[in-house]
Amino acid sequence: MNQNFNIRRSTAALTLFFASLGGGLVAVVATGQHPHIPAVMEIAHAANTERNGMISFAPVVKDAAPAVVQIESTKIIKASDQKRGRNPFSDDPMFRQFFGEGNAQPRDRRESGLGSGVLVSRDGYILTNSHVVEGSQTVKVTLSDRREFTAKVIGTDPKTDIAVVKIDAANLPILPLADSSKAQVGDVVLAIGNPFGIGQSVSMGIVSATSRSLGGSIEQYEDFIQTDAAINRGNSGGALINSNGELIGINTAILAPGGANAGVGFAVPVNLAKNVMNQLVKSGKVTRGYIGAGVQDVDSSLAQAFHLPKVGGVALTQIQANSPASKAGLQSGDVIEEVNGTPVVSASGLRLAVASYAPGTTVDMKGFRDGKERDFKVTLEERPTDEALSSGAGKGVEEGDNGGQKSGLTGVSVDALTPQIARQIRVPDGIKGVVVTDVEEASAAAEAGLNKGDVITSVNRKPIADVTQFNSMTKSGNQVVLTVNRGGGTLFIVVESK
């Protein structure tokens, strides 16, 4: 079942227009309640004290809160960068004297955003979210004692939504950094920030999940700590701390079906944030390891098709020429289960593991090929830019195609991949195979995820070049493993006959 989520950044935004005739302020208030569960209090750390017969986190908050700051970022949106539109008042003679006639003329406007940040060094380095400060002309930091500073943006990393800013001050309160890899589901956590810009607030919850990924829908590198502690707009960049008062994450986003906190919030683990911070402070940018392979989660169907002893690991779907993976002898269809002794259970986990190593590092990978255990040594290279990696997004077969012909795969129609069709669906040069022109909704192929516009390049991991070859290789068998190119990326699809 497909689910549509409203993923909302937790930055409170206010837009002020220059030379406007009037102004208005809209406040949106939402509450997130956490049920009082006495059992939760039983695992509170000894650092917490008992006051009037009740467990209190006041001592922890008292020590931690001064290290959480409010961040206000401001940028000017030039009129030349704005779209013009017809002013709805321009047809009314009464208002024409103010707005003129014809299309409305854009004016420069100032955008201000409110977020949070965490002091991590006595001399003023602050961890926050990239989306809180990126593109800003000015950044103002307000401490809990109401002192204000103009901050310098040291660097941003949109791929993890982490940024570092710096203020000129000394002897500042800081939050000690925990080892976020030790966070466990059920641990008590506190979120500290400035929701809706109303002032510093604290909410309590537990760790709901670790190593959470939403398929890149929030960031390119996702390894979130999920929590039910209330996180709302303005909490972005704030602290998620454990019951010891140690920083375990930087709050960044929520799933908000109603537009506000629904008890599903996400924080970037501090181990990941620290790695990014150290690179930004040292060089102002982040470099990441790269193997040059497409990746895909291994589900039960793929595990069976690849003769794996269990479900798990990450399948390599595509090996780029002259890449570290190619040089190490990795092949499409190999399954990776460990990197330097650490298990990888998802495609996002493998990407994150590789990216955490510096270019030039040689890593040991363990996995399977054709059901047999294999070891690989891969020397990582620096990840190319997104522009260099981009190959265009497939749009599917355009209307007016001839519909192809029925194939040996029930419910699927295919056609030759001509240069014209390849251009239409934006398939990279050199790809050979057949293009899917139709998939019946009730077919096993549709259930497996095959789409109109996919290019099938191999059947049961044997390359195909034309429709005849494809039909011959799919006319028998209860299970077919298709290698599919979709918009320049490669994936495996396992079709089980009904």
Short mmCIF file of C-alpha atoms in Angstrom, two decimals:
data_model
loop_
_atom_site.label_atom_id
_atom_site.label_comp_id
_atom_site.label_asym_id
_atom_site.label_seq_id
_atom_site.Cartn_x
_atom_site.Cartn_y
_atom_site.Cartn_z
CA MET A 1 0.00 0.00 0.00
CA ASN A 2 1.34 3.41 -0.96
CA GLN A 3 1.36 6.05 1.73
CA ASN A 4 1.66 9.78 1.16
CA PHE A 5 3.39 11.65 3.94
CA ASN A 6 3.77 15.35 4.48
CA ILE A 7 7.43 15.67 5.44
CA ARG A 8 7.85 19.06 7.01
CA ARG A 9 11.01 20.89 7.93
CA SER A 10 10.89 22.21 11.44
CA THR A 11 11.99 25.77 10.70
CA ALA A 12 9.55 28.55 11.55
CA ALA A 13 9.39 30.99 8.63
CA LEU A 14 8.17 34.58 8.40
CA THR A 15 8.19 36.61 5.17
CA LEU A 16 8.24 40.43 5.21
CA PHE A 17 7.69 42.36 1.97
CA PHE A 18 9.53 45.62 1.33
CA ALA A 19 7.33 48.69 0.68
CA SER A 20 4.13 46.77 1.35
CA LEU A 21 0.91 48.59 2.12
CA GLY A 22 0.31 46.60 5.25
CA GLY A 23 1.50 43.63 7.22
CA GLY A 24 0.04 40.69 9.01
CA LEU A 25 1.16 37.96 11.38
CA VAL A 26 -0.28 34.48 11.33
CA ALA A 27 0.44 32.19 14.27
CA VAL A 28 -0.14 28.47 13.95
CA VAL A 29 -0.25 26.68 17.28
CA ALA A 30 -0.28 22.91 17.55
CA THR A 31 0.13 20.66 20.53
CA GLY A 32 1.68 17.23 20.76
CA GLN A 33 0.83 15.26 23.87
CA HIS A 34 2.91 12.43 25.24
CA PRO A 35 1.04 10.05 27.53
CA HIS A 36 2.35 9.79 31.07
CA ILE A 37 3.70 6.26 31.35
CA PRO A 38 5.09 5.50 34.83
CA ALA A 39 7.19 2.63 33.45
CA VAL A 40 9.20 5.12 31.37
CA MET A 41 10.34 6.87 34.52
CA GLU A 42 11.80 3.66 35.88
CA ILE A 43 14.63 3.83 33.34
CA ALA A 44 15.49 7.47 34.07
CA HIS A 45 19.19 7.81 34.79
CA ALA A 46 20.54 8.35 38.30
CA ALA A 47 21.44 11.91 37.29
CA ASN A 48 17.75 12.76 37.62
CA THR A 49 16.46 13.61 41.07
CA GLU A 50 13.26 12.96 42.95
CA ARG A 51 11.27 16.05 43.84
CA ASN A 52 8.11 15.78 45.94
CA GLY A 53 7.94 12.08 45.26
CA MET A 54 8.21 12.46 41.47
CA ILE A 55 11.08 11.81 39.10
CA SER A 56 12.33 15.08 37.57
CA PHE A 57 14.52 15.85 34.59
CA ALA A 58 15.00 19.41 35.81
CA PRO A 59 18.70 18.98 36.71
CA VAL A 60 19.47 17.55 33.26
CA VAL A 61 17.58 20.33 31.50
CA LYS A 62 19.18 22.99 33.69
CA ASP A 63 22.65 21.89 32.56
CA ALA A 64 21.75 21.27 28.91
CA ALA A 65 19.39 24.12 28.01
CA PRO A 66 21.98 26.98 28.07
CA ALA A 67 23.85 25.24 25.21
CA VAL A 68 20.80 25.38 22.90
CA VAL A 69 20.46 28.67 21.03
CA GLN A 70 17.95 30.40 18.78
CA ILE A 71 19.03 31.13 15.21
CA GLU A 72 17.41 33.75 13.01
CA SER A 73 18.52 33.78 9.38
CA THR A 74 17.66 36.48 6.86
CA LYS A 75 17.98 36.64 3.11
CA ILE A 76 16.80 39.08 0.46
CA ILE A 77 14.84 37.69 -2.47
CA LYS A 78 15.48 40.03 -5.40
CA ALA A 79 12.58 41.14 -7.58
CA SER A 80 14.43 39.79 -10.63
CA ASP A 81 14.30 36.30 -9.12
CA GLN A 82 10.54 36.37 -8.55
CA LYS A 83 7.78 35.37 -10.93
CA ARG A 84 5.40 38.03 -12.14
CA GLY A 85 1.67 37.54 -11.85
CA ARG A 86 -1.47 39.54 -12.40
CA ASN A 87 -2.53 41.48 -9.30
CA PRO A 88 -6.14 40.62 -8.41
CA PHE A 89 -6.81 44.24 -7.37
CA SER A 90 -5.63 45.83 -10.62
CA ASP A 91 -9.11 45.62 -12.23
CA ASP A 92 -10.72 47.62 -9.41
CA PRO A 93 -10.53 51.41 -10.08
CA MET A 94 -10.31 52.06 -6.34
CA PHE A 95 -7.14 50.02 -5.96
CA ARG A 96 -5.61 50.79 -9.36
CA GLN A 97 -4.05 53.96 -7.97
CA PHE A 98 -2.00 51.80 -5.62
CA PHE A 99 -1.24 48.79 -7.79
CA GLY A 100 -1.27 50.23 -11.30
CA GLU A 101 -2.53 48.32 -14.29
CA GLY A 102 -1.59 45.04 -15.91
CA ASN A 103 0.76 42.57 -14.27
CA ALA A 104 1.87 43.02 -10.68
CA GLN A 105 5.46 44.22 -10.33
CA PRO A 106 7.56 42.05 -7.99
CA ARG A 107 9.49 43.86 -5.28
CA ASP A 108 12.49 42.86 -3.24
CA ARG A 109 11.41 41.02 -0.14
CA ARG A 110 13.08 39.86 3.01
CA GLU A 111 12.65 36.30 4.25
CA SER A 112 13.42 35.44 7.85
CA GLY A 113 13.55 31.96 9.31
CA LEU A 114 13.71 30.88 12.93
CA GLY A 115 15.49 27.72 13.99
CA SER A 116 17.70 26.36 16.72
CA GLY A 117 21.32 25.37 17.19
CA VAL A 118 23.60 23.62 19.67
CA LEU A 119 26.84 24.99 21.12
CA VAL A 120 29.52 22.29 20.91
CA SER A 121 32.67 24.27 21.71
CA ARG A 122 33.53 26.87 24.35
CA ASP A 123 34.72 29.30 21.67
CA GLY A 124 31.44 29.42 19.76
CA TYR A 125 31.05 26.63 17.21
CA ILE A 126 27.37 25.74 16.74
CA LEU A 127 25.77 22.72 15.07
CA THR A 128 22.49 23.34 13.27
CA ASN A 129 20.60 22.30 10.13
CA SER A 130 21.73 23.31 6.67
CA HIS A 131 18.22 24.42 5.74
CA VAL A 132 18.19 26.85 8.68
CA VAL A 133 21.09 28.97 7.39
CA GLU A 134 21.80 28.04 3.77
CA GLY A 135 21.65 31.01 1.41
CA SER A 136 21.28 33.56 4.21
CA GLN A 137 22.84 37.01 4.10
CA THR A 138 22.80 37.41 7.88
CA VAL A 139 22.58 34.94 10.75
CA LYS A 140 21.80 36.09 14.28
CA VAL A 141 22.28 33.84 17.31
CA THR A 142 20.52 34.48 20.61
CA LEU A 143 21.77 32.66 23.70
CA SER A 144 19.58 31.53 26.59
CA ASP A 145 20.86 34.52 28.63
CA ARG A 146 19.53 36.80 25.83
CA ARG A 147 22.93 37.84 24.49
CA GLU A 148 22.86 38.28 20.73
CA PHE A 149 25.66 37.65 18.23
CA THR A 150 26.07 37.90 14.48
CA ALA A 151 27.26 34.50 13.35
CA LYS A 152 29.47 33.37 10.48
CA VAL A 153 28.43 30.34 8.45
CA ILE A 154 31.46 28.04 8.43
CA GLY A 155 29.92 25.55 6.03
CA THR A 156 26.77 23.66 5.04
CA ASP A 157 26.16 20.10 3.88
CA PRO A 158 22.68 19.76 2.35
CA LYS A 159 23.18 16.03 1.79
CA THR A 160 22.93 15.45 5.55
CA ASP A 161 21.20 18.76 6.43
CA ILE A 162 24.03 19.70 8.78
CA ALA A 163 25.67 23.13 9.04
CA VAL A 164 28.22 24.78 11.30
CA VAL A 165 28.10 28.43 12.33
CA LYS A 166 30.48 30.36 14.59
CA ILE A 167 30.08 33.25 17.01
CA ASP A 168 32.90 35.26 18.60
CA ALA A 169 32.62 34.47 22.30
CA ALA A 170 34.42 32.52 25.00
CA ASN A 171 33.61 30.29 27.97
CA LEU A 172 30.27 29.30 26.48
CA PRO A 173 28.11 26.47 27.82
CA ILE A 174 28.28 23.34 25.67
CA LEU A 175 26.58 19.99 25.32
CA PRO A 176 28.80 16.90 25.61
CA LEU A 177 28.51 14.57 22.60
CA ALA A 178 27.28 11.03 23.17
CA ASP A 179 28.03 7.98 21.04
CA SER A 180 24.78 7.92 19.08
CA SER A 181 25.44 4.37 17.88
CA LYS A 182 24.59 3.22 21.41
CA ALA A 183 21.11 4.75 21.35
CA GLN A 184 18.45 2.07 21.70
CA VAL A 185 14.75 1.94 21.01
CA GLY A 186 13.01 2.80 24.27
CA ASP A 187 15.67 5.18 25.60
CA VAL A 188 14.25 8.32 27.19
CA VAL A 189 15.14 11.46 25.19
CA LEU A 190 14.46 15.19 25.51
CA ALA A 191 14.11 17.61 22.58
CA ILE A 192 15.22 21.20 23.26
CA GLY A 193 14.62 24.04 20.82
CA ASN A 194 12.52 27.06 19.91
CA PRO A 195 9.24 25.81 18.40
CA PHE A 196 7.27 28.46 16.51
CA GLY A 197 9.72 31.08 17.81
CA ILE A 198 7.87 31.30 21.14
CA GLY A 199 11.04 30.67 23.16
CA GLN A 200 13.06 27.74 24.38
CA SER A 201 10.96 24.67 25.13
CA VAL A 202 11.60 21.10 26.21
CA SER A 203 9.62 17.99 25.26
CA MET A 204 10.08 14.40 26.35
CA GLY A 205 9.74 11.10 24.54
CA ILE A 206 11.61 7.94 23.71
CA VAL A 207 13.75 6.70 20.85
CA SER A 208 11.16 5.17 18.53
CA ALA A 209 13.61 3.77 15.98
CA THR A 210 17.25 4.00 14.97
CA SER A 211 18.96 3.96 11.56
CA ARG A 212 15.70 5.12 10.03
CA SER A 213 15.68 5.97 6.31
CA LEU A 214 12.79 7.31 4.25
CA GLY A 215 14.29 6.45 0.88
CA GLY A 216 16.03 9.77 0.44
CA SER A 217 12.82 11.78 0.79
CA ILE A 218 14.42 14.05 3.39
CA GLU A 219 18.15 13.85 2.75
CA GLN A 220 20.50 11.97 0.44
CA TYR A 221 22.25 10.35 3.42
CA GLU A 222 19.67 9.26 5.97
CA ASP A 223 20.41 7.48 9.24
CA PHE A 224 17.84 9.15 11.46
CA ILE A 225 17.02 8.64 15.09
CA GLN A 226 13.22 8.62 15.21
CA THR A 227 11.50 9.96 18.31
CA ASP A 228 8.02 10.77 19.58
CA ALA A 229 9.31 13.76 21.55
CA ALA A 230 7.36 16.75 20.23
CA ILE A 231 9.26 18.49 17.41
CA ASN A 232 7.66 21.42 15.61
CA ARG A 233 8.62 24.28 13.30
CA GLY A 234 11.48 26.20 14.90
CA ASN A 235 12.98 23.06 16.46
CA SER A 236 15.19 22.53 13.40
CA GLY A 237 18.83 22.39 14.45
CA GLY A 238 17.94 21.91 18.12
CA ALA A 239 19.16 19.23 20.49
CA LEU A 240 17.97 15.70 21.10
CA ILE A 241 19.62 14.62 24.35
CA ASN A 242 19.64 11.44 26.40
CA SER A 243 18.86 11.19 30.11
CA ASN A 244 22.54 11.93 30.85
CA GLY A 245 22.19 15.32 29.21
CA GLU A 246 24.41 14.29 26.29
CA LEU A 247 23.71 15.26 22.68
CA ILE A 248 22.64 12.27 20.58
CA GLY A 249 21.06 14.04 17.61
CA ILE A 250 20.21 17.26 15.77
CA ASN A 251 16.45 17.59 15.24
CA THR A 252 15.64 18.12 11.58
CA ALA A 253 12.18 17.06 10.35
CA ILE A 254 8.78 15.58 11.17
CA LEU A 255 6.14 13.55 9.42
CA ALA A 256 3.20 15.90 9.68
CA PRO A 257 -0.08 14.63 8.18
CA GLY A 258 -1.87 17.50 9.92
CA GLY A 259 0.87 20.08 9.46
CA ALA A 260 2.26 19.85 12.99
CA ASN A 261 3.80 17.35 15.38
CA ALA A 262 2.24 13.89 15.14
CA GLY A 263 4.80 12.07 17.27
CA VAL A 264 7.07 11.07 14.38
CA GLY A 265 10.19 13.22 14.40
CA PHE A 266 13.68 12.69 13.04
CA ALA A 267 17.12 13.72 14.24
CA VAL A 268 20.50 13.39 12.52
CA PRO A 269 22.68 11.18 14.78
CA VAL A 270 25.47 13.14 16.42
CA ASN A 271 28.12 10.70 15.18
CA LEU A 272 27.20 11.61 11.60
CA ALA A 273 26.87 15.31 12.47
CA LYS A 274 30.29 15.30 14.16
CA ASN A 275 31.98 13.78 11.11
CA VAL A 276 30.42 16.45 8.88
CA MET A 277 31.26 19.21 11.36
CA ASN A 278 34.93 18.25 11.58
CA GLN A 279 35.26 18.38 7.79
CA LEU A 280 33.41 21.69 7.50
CA VAL A 281 35.56 23.29 10.18
CA LYS A 282 38.76 21.94 8.65
CA SER A 283 38.13 22.63 4.96
CA GLY A 284 34.68 24.20 4.57
CA LYS A 285 33.40 21.23 2.56
CA VAL A 286 32.65 17.54 2.90
CA THR A 287 34.28 14.81 0.82
CA ARG A 288 32.92 11.27 0.75
CA GLY A 289 34.03 7.84 -0.33
CA TYR A 290 32.51 6.37 -3.47
CA ILE A 291 32.41 2.90 -5.08
CA GLY A 292 30.46 3.59 -8.29
CA ALA A 293 27.69 1.02 -8.02
CA GLY A 294 23.90 1.09 -8.04
CA VAL A 295 22.38 -0.50 -4.95
CA GLN A 296 19.07 -2.10 -3.96
CA ASP A 297 17.63 -3.66 -0.80
CA VAL A 298 17.42 -7.46 -0.81
CA ASP A 299 13.89 -8.68 -0.10
CA SER A 300 12.70 -12.28 0.24
CA SER A 301 12.04 -12.68 -3.50
CA LEU A 302 15.50 -11.43 -4.44
CA ALA A 303 17.15 -13.54 -1.72
CA GLN A 304 15.48 -16.63 -3.13
CA ALA A 305 16.35 -15.75 -6.72
CA PHE A 306 20.01 -15.14 -5.79
CA HIS A 307 20.21 -18.33 -3.66
CA LEU A 308 21.11 -16.44 -0.49
CA PRO A 309 21.06 -18.24 2.88
CA LYS A 310 18.91 -15.46 4.40
CA VAL A 311 17.13 -12.23 3.58
CA GLY A 312 19.41 -9.23 4.01
CA GLY A 313 22.30 -7.30 2.57
CA VAL A 314 22.43 -5.01 -0.44
CA ALA A 315 22.43 -6.06 -4.10
CA LEU A 316 24.69 -4.23 -6.56
CA THR A 317 22.54 -3.49 -9.58
CA GLN A 318 24.98 -1.65 -11.82
CA ILE A 319 28.77 -1.28 -11.89
CA GLN A 320 30.11 1.85 -13.52
CA ALA A 321 33.09 1.54 -15.82
CA ASN A 322 36.48 2.46 -14.32
CA SER A 323 34.89 2.88 -10.90
CA PRO A 324 36.35 1.57 -7.60
CA ALA A 325 33.78 -1.24 -7.69
CA SER A 326 34.82 -2.22 -11.21
CA LYS A 327 38.50 -2.14 -10.32
CA ALA A 328 37.83 -4.35 -7.28
CA GLY A 329 36.12 -6.98 -9.43
CA LEU A 330 32.58 -6.41 -8.14
CA GLN A 331 29.78 -7.41 -10.52
CA SER A 332 26.12 -6.64 -10.99
CA GLY A 333 24.21 -9.13 -8.85
CA ASP A 334 26.79 -9.30 -6.07
CA VAL A 335 25.28 -8.91 -2.61
CA ILE A 336 27.19 -7.01 0.10
CA GLU A 337 26.50 -7.83 3.74
CA GLU A 338 29.41 -6.22 5.61
CA VAL A 339 31.74 -3.25 5.27
CA ASN A 340 34.82 -3.45 7.49
CA GLY A 341 33.02 -5.92 9.75
CA THR A 342 29.90 -3.78 10.19
CA PRO A 343 26.67 -5.32 8.84
CA VAL A 344 24.77 -3.38 6.18
CA VAL A 345 21.07 -4.17 5.91
CA SER A 346 19.83 -1.56 3.45
CA ALA A 347 20.89 0.36 0.36
CA SER A 348 20.90 3.60 2.32
CA GLY A 349 23.04 1.94 4.98
CA LEU A 350 25.64 0.87 2.41
CA ARG A 351 25.72 4.36 0.85
CA LEU A 352 26.18 5.88 4.30
CA ALA A 353 28.88 3.38 5.30
CA VAL A 354 30.91 4.03 2.14
CA ALA A 355 30.42 7.81 2.36
CA SER A 356 31.71 7.86 5.94
CA TYR A 357 35.21 6.87 4.78
CA ALA A 358 37.66 9.29 3.23
CA PRO A 359 38.58 8.87 -0.44
CA GLY A 360 41.67 6.66 -0.77
CA THR A 361 40.57 4.35 2.06
CA THR A 362 40.58 0.62 1.31
CA VAL A 363 37.60 -1.18 2.83
CA ASP A 364 36.86 -4.88 3.22
CA MET A 365 33.49 -6.01 1.92
CA LYS A 366 31.93 -9.38 2.55
CA GLY A 367 29.00 -10.80 0.64
CA PHE A 368 27.78 -13.32 -1.88
CA ARG A 369 28.05 -14.04 -5.58
CA ASP A 370 25.82 -16.72 -7.07
CA GLY A 371 25.02 -17.92 -3.55
CA LYS A 372 28.68 -18.35 -2.55
CA GLU A 373 30.50 -16.20 0.02
CA ARG A 374 33.00 -13.72 -1.41
CA ASP A 375 35.40 -11.12 -0.01
CA PHE A 376 36.36 -7.90 -1.77
CA LYS A 377 38.83 -5.12 -1.11
CA VAL A 378 37.68 -1.80 -2.53
CA THR A 379 39.78 1.36 -2.61
CA LEU A 380 37.36 4.25 -2.44
CA GLU A 381 37.54 7.35 -4.60
CA GLU A 382 36.00 10.78 -4.04
CA ARG A 383 32.33 10.97 -4.86
CA PRO A 384 31.75 12.98 -8.06
CA THR A 385 29.44 15.97 -8.04
CA ASP A 386 25.72 15.46 -8.54
CA GLU A 387 26.02 17.12 -11.94
CA ALA A 388 28.64 14.61 -13.02
CA LEU A 389 26.53 11.69 -11.81
CA SER A 390 23.26 12.94 -13.25
CA SER A 391 21.98 11.18 -16.35
CA GLY A 392 18.41 12.51 -16.53
CA ALA A 393 15.15 11.16 -15.17
CA GLY A 394 12.97 8.77 -17.17
CA LYS A 395 9.49 9.98 -18.00
CA GLY A 396 7.98 6.74 -19.29
CA VAL A 397 6.90 5.97 -22.84
CA GLU A 398 5.19 8.99 -24.35
CA GLU A 399 1.66 8.92 -25.68
CA GLY A 400 1.45 7.84 -29.32
CA ASP A 401 3.78 4.82 -29.11
CA ASN A 402 2.65 1.78 -31.02
CA GLY A 403 2.01 -0.20 -27.81
CA GLY A 404 4.57 -2.89 -28.59
CA GLN A 405 3.69 -6.57 -28.68
CA LYS A 406 2.78 -9.17 -26.13
CA SER A 407 5.82 -10.86 -24.69
CA GLY A 408 6.60 -14.16 -23.07
CA LEU A 409 6.01 -12.46 -19.73
CA THR A 410 2.28 -12.55 -19.02
CA GLY A 411 0.61 -9.14 -19.01
CA VAL A 412 3.66 -7.33 -20.38
CA SER A 413 4.11 -5.72 -23.80
CA VAL A 414 7.56 -4.75 -25.04
CA ASP A 415 9.12 -3.11 -28.06
CA ALA A 416 12.56 -2.63 -29.54
CA LEU A 417 14.64 0.08 -27.88
CA THR A 418 15.19 2.36 -30.85
CA PRO A 419 17.34 5.51 -30.64
CA GLN A 420 14.16 7.60 -30.89
CA ILE A 421 12.49 5.81 -27.96
CA ALA A 422 15.74 5.97 -25.97
CA ARG A 423 15.74 9.75 -26.36
CA GLN A 424 12.08 9.98 -25.36
CA ILE A 425 12.56 8.09 -22.11
CA ARG A 426 16.03 9.59 -21.54
CA VAL A 427 17.96 6.34 -21.39
CA PRO A 428 21.76 6.76 -21.36
CA ASP A 429 23.68 6.00 -24.52
CA GLY A 430 24.85 2.42 -24.95
CA ILE A 431 21.95 0.75 -23.09
CA LYS A 432 20.66 -2.35 -24.90
CA GLY A 433 17.44 -4.21 -24.24
CA VAL A 434 13.68 -3.85 -24.75
CA VAL A 435 11.34 -1.12 -23.59
CA VAL A 436 8.16 -1.95 -21.67
CA THR A 437 5.22 -0.35 -23.48
CA ASP A 438 2.40 -1.71 -21.31
CA VAL A 439 1.89 -3.64 -18.07
CA GLU A 440 -1.55 -5.02 -17.22
CA GLU A 441 -2.62 -3.88 -13.76
CA ALA A 442 -3.66 -7.35 -12.63
CA SER A 443 -0.42 -9.03 -13.75
CA ALA A 444 2.34 -10.44 -11.59
CA ALA A 445 4.77 -8.06 -13.30
CA ALA A 446 2.76 -5.03 -12.18
CA GLU A 447 2.58 -6.40 -8.66
CA ALA A 448 6.37 -6.82 -8.69
CA GLY A 449 6.82 -3.17 -9.68
CA LEU A 450 7.50 -3.26 -13.43
CA ASN A 451 6.41 0.01 -15.06
CA LYS A 452 5.64 1.28 -18.52
CA GLY A 453 8.81 2.95 -19.82
CA ASP A 454 11.21 0.59 -18.02
CA VAL A 455 14.02 -0.81 -20.14
CA ILE A 456 14.73 -4.49 -19.50
CA THR A 457 18.40 -5.19 -20.12
CA SER A 458 18.72 -8.78 -18.90
CA VAL A 459 16.64 -11.80 -17.91
CA ASN A 460 17.90 -14.02 -15.10
CA ARG A 461 21.08 -11.93 -15.29
CA LYS A 462 21.70 -12.81 -18.94
CA PRO A 463 21.83 -9.79 -21.29
CA ILE A 464 19.19 -9.41 -23.99
CA ALA A 465 19.41 -7.36 -27.17
CA ASP A 466 15.99 -7.62 -28.82
CA VAL A 467 12.35 -8.61 -28.40
CA THR A 468 12.82 -12.11 -29.82
CA GLN A 469 15.55 -12.91 -27.32
CA PHE A 470 13.47 -11.48 -24.47
CA ASN A 471 10.41 -13.57 -25.42
CA SER A 472 12.47 -16.71 -25.69
CA MET A 473 13.95 -16.25 -22.22
CA THR A 474 10.65 -15.43 -20.48
CA LYS A 475 8.23 -17.97 -21.97
CA SER A 476 8.84 -20.56 -19.23
CA GLY A 477 9.69 -20.66 -15.54
CA ASN A 478 7.87 -19.71 -12.34
CA GLN A 479 10.31 -16.97 -11.42
CA VAL A 480 12.06 -14.40 -13.59
CA VAL A 481 14.69 -11.92 -12.43
CA LEU A 482 14.65 -8.81 -14.61
CA THR A 483 17.42 -6.23 -14.68
CA VAL A 484 15.69 -2.92 -15.36
CA ASN A 485 17.06 0.48 -16.29
CA ARG A 486 14.70 3.17 -15.02
CA GLY A 487 15.68 6.74 -15.76
CA GLY A 488 19.38 5.90 -15.85
CA GLY A 489 19.37 3.86 -12.62
CA THR A 490 19.37 0.08 -12.45
CA LEU A 491 17.32 -2.25 -10.25
CA PHE A 492 16.32 -5.90 -10.04
CA ILE A 493 12.67 -6.92 -10.27
CA VAL A 494 11.63 -10.47 -9.42
CA VAL A 495 8.41 -11.58 -11.13
CA GLU A 496 6.67 -14.63 -9.66
CA SER A 497 4.17 -16.42 -11.90
CA LYS A 498 0.67 -16.51 -10.43
#
